[in-house]
Short mmCIF file of N, CA and C in Angstrom, two decimals:
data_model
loop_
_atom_site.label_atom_id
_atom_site.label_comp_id
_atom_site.label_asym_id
_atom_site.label_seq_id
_atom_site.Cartn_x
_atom_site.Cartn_y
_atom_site.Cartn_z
N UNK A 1 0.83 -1.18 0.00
CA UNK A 1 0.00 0.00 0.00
C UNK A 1 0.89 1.25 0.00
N UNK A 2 0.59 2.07 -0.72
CA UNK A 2 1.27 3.57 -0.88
C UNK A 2 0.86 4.62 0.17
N UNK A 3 1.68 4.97 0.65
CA UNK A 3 1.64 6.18 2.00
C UNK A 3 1.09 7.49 1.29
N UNK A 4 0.64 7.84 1.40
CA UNK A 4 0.68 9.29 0.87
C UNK A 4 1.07 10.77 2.02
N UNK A 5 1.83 11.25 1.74
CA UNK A 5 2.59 12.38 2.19
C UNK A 5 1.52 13.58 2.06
N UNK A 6 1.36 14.22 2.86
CA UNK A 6 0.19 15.27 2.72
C UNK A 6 1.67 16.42 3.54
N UNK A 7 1.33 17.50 2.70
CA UNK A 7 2.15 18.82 2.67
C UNK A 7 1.01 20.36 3.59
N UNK A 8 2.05 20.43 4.54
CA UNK A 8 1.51 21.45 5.50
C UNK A 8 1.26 23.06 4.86
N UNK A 9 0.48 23.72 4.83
CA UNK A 9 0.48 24.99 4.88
C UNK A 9 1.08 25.68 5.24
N UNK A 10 2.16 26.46 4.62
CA UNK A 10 2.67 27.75 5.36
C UNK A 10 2.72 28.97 5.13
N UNK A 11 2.29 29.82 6.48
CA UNK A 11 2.14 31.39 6.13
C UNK A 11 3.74 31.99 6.41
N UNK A 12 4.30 31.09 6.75
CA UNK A 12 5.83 31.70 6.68
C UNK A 12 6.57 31.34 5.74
N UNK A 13 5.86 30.96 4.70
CA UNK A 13 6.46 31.12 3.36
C UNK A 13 5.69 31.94 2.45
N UNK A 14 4.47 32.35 3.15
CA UNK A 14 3.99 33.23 2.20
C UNK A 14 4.65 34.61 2.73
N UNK A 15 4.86 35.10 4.01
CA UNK A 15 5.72 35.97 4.49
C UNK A 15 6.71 36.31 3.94
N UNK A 16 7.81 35.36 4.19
CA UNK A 16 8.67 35.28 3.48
C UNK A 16 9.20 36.09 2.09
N UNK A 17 8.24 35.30 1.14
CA UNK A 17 8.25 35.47 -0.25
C UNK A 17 7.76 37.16 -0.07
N UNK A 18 6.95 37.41 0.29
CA UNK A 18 6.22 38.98 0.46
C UNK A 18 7.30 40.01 0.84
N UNK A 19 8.21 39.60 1.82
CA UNK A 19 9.72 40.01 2.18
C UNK A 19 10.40 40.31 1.04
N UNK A 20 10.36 39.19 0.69
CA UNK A 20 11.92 39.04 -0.44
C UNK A 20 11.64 39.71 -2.02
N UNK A 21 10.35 40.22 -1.83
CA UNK A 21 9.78 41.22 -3.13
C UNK A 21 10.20 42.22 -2.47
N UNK A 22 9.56 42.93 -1.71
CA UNK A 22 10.16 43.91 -0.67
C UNK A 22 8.19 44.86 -0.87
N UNK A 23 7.49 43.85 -0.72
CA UNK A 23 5.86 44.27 -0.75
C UNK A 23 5.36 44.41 0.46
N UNK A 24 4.50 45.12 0.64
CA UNK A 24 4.10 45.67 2.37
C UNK A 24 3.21 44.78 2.29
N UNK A 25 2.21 44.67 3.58
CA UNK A 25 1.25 43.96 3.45
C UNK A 25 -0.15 45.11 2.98
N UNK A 26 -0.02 46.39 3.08
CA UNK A 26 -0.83 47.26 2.12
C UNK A 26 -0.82 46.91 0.80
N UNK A 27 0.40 46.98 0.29
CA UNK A 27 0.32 46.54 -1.58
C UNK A 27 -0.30 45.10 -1.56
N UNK A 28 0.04 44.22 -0.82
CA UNK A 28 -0.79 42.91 -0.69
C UNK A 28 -2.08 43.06 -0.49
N UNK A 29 -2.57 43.65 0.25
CA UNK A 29 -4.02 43.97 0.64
C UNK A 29 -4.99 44.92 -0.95
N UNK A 30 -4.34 45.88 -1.49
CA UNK A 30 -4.77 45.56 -2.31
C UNK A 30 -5.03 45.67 -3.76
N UNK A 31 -4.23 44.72 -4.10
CA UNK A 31 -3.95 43.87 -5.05
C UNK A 31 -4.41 42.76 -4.63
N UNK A 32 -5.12 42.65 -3.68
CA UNK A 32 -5.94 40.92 -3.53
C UNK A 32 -7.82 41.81 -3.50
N UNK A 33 -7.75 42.63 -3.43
CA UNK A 33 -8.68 43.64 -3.11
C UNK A 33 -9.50 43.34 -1.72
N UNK A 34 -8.79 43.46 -0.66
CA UNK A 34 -8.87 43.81 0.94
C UNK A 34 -9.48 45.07 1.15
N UNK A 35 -10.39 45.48 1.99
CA UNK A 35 -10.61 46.80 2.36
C UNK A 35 -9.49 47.62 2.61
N UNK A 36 -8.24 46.80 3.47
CA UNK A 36 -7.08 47.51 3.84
C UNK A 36 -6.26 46.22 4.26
N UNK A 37 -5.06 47.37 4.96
CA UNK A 37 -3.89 46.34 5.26
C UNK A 37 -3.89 44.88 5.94
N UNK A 38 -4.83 45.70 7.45
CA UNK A 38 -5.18 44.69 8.60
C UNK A 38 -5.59 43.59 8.11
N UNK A 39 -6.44 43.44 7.27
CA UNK A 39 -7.39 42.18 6.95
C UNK A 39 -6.69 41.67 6.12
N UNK A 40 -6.03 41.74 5.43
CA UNK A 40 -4.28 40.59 4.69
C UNK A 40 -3.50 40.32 6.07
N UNK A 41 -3.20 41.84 7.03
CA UNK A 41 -2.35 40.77 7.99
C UNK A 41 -2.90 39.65 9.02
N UNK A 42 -4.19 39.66 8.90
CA UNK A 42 -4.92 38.63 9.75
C UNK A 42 -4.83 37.51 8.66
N UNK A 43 -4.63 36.95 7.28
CA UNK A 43 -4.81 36.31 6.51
C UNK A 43 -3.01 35.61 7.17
N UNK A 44 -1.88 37.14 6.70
CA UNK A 44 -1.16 36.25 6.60
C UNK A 44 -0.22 35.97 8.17
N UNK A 45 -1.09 36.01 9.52
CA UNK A 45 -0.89 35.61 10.42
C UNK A 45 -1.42 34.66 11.30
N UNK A 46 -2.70 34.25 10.31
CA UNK A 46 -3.34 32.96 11.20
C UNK A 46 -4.54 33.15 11.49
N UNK A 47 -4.85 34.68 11.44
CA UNK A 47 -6.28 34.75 12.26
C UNK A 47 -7.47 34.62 11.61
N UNK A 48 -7.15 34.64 10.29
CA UNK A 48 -8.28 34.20 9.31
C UNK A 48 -7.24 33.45 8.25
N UNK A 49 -7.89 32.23 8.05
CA UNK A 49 -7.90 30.92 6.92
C UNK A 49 -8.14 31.64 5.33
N UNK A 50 -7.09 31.54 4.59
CA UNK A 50 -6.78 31.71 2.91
C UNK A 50 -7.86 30.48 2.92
N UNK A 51 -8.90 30.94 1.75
CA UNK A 51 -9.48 30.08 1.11
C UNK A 51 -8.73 29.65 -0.16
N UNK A 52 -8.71 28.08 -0.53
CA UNK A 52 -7.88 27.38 -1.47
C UNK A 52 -8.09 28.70 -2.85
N UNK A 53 -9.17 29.62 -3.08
CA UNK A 53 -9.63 29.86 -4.70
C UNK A 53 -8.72 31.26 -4.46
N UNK A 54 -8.33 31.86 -3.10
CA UNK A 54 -7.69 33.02 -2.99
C UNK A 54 -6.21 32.35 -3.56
N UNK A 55 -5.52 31.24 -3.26
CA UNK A 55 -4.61 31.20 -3.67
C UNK A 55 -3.67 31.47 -4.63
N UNK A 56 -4.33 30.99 -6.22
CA UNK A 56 -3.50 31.15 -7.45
C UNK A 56 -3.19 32.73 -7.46
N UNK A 57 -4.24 33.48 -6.92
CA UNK A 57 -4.26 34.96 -6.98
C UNK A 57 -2.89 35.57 -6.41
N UNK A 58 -3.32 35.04 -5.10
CA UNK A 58 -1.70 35.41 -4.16
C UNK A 58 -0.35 35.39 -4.66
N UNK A 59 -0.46 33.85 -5.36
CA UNK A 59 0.74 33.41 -6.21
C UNK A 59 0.75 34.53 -7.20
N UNK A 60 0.18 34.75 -7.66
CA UNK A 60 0.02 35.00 -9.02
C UNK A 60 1.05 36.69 -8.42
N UNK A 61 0.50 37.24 -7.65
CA UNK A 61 0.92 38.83 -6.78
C UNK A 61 2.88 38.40 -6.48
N UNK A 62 3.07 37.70 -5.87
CA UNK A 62 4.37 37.00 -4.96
C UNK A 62 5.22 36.38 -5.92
N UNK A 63 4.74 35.98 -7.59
CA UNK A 63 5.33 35.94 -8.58
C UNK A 63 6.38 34.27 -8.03
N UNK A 64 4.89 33.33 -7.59
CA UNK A 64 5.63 32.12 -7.73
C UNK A 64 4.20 31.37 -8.10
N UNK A 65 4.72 29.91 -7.63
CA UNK A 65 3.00 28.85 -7.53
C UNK A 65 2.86 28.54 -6.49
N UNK A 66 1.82 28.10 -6.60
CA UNK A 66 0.58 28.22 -4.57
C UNK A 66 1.46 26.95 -3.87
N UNK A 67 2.27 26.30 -5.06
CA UNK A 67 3.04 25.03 -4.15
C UNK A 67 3.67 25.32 -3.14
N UNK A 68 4.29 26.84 -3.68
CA UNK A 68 5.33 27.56 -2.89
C UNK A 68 5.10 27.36 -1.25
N UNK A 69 3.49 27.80 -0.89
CA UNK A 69 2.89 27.90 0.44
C UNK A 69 3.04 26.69 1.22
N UNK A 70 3.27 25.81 0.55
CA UNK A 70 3.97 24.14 1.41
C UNK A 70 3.97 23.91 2.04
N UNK A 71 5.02 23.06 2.81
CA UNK A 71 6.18 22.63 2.69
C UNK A 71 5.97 20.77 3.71
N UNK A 72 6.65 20.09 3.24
CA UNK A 72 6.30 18.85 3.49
C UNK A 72 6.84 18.44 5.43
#
């Protein structure tokens, strides 16, 4: 029987990546179209859950793929 490996979510790679553009979490906010900053940094700190369909979008902003958000 084959194991299957299931890959964790991470907002510290979406951080990260948001860093290493050198993007605030305002330009993130919106360009995802957020009312404002706060409500991306509650996204990308835990306090509210990225829905899977927000993803490609994010990627798409952070200029990688949603795989990126990972990591095994």
């Amino acid at each position: 029987m084959e194991v299957i490996k299931l890959k964790r979510f991470s907002l510290d790679n979406i951080k990260a990546r948001r860093l290493e553009l050198g993007l605030s979490t305002a330009t993130i906010a919106e360009l995802m179209g957020f009312k404002n900053s706060s409500v991306y940094w509650k996204y990308e700190n835990g306090k509210y859950k990225f829905d899977a369909d927000m993803l490609p979008r994010l990627a798409h902003i952070l200029k990688c793929t949603p795989s990126k958000f990972f990591v095994d």
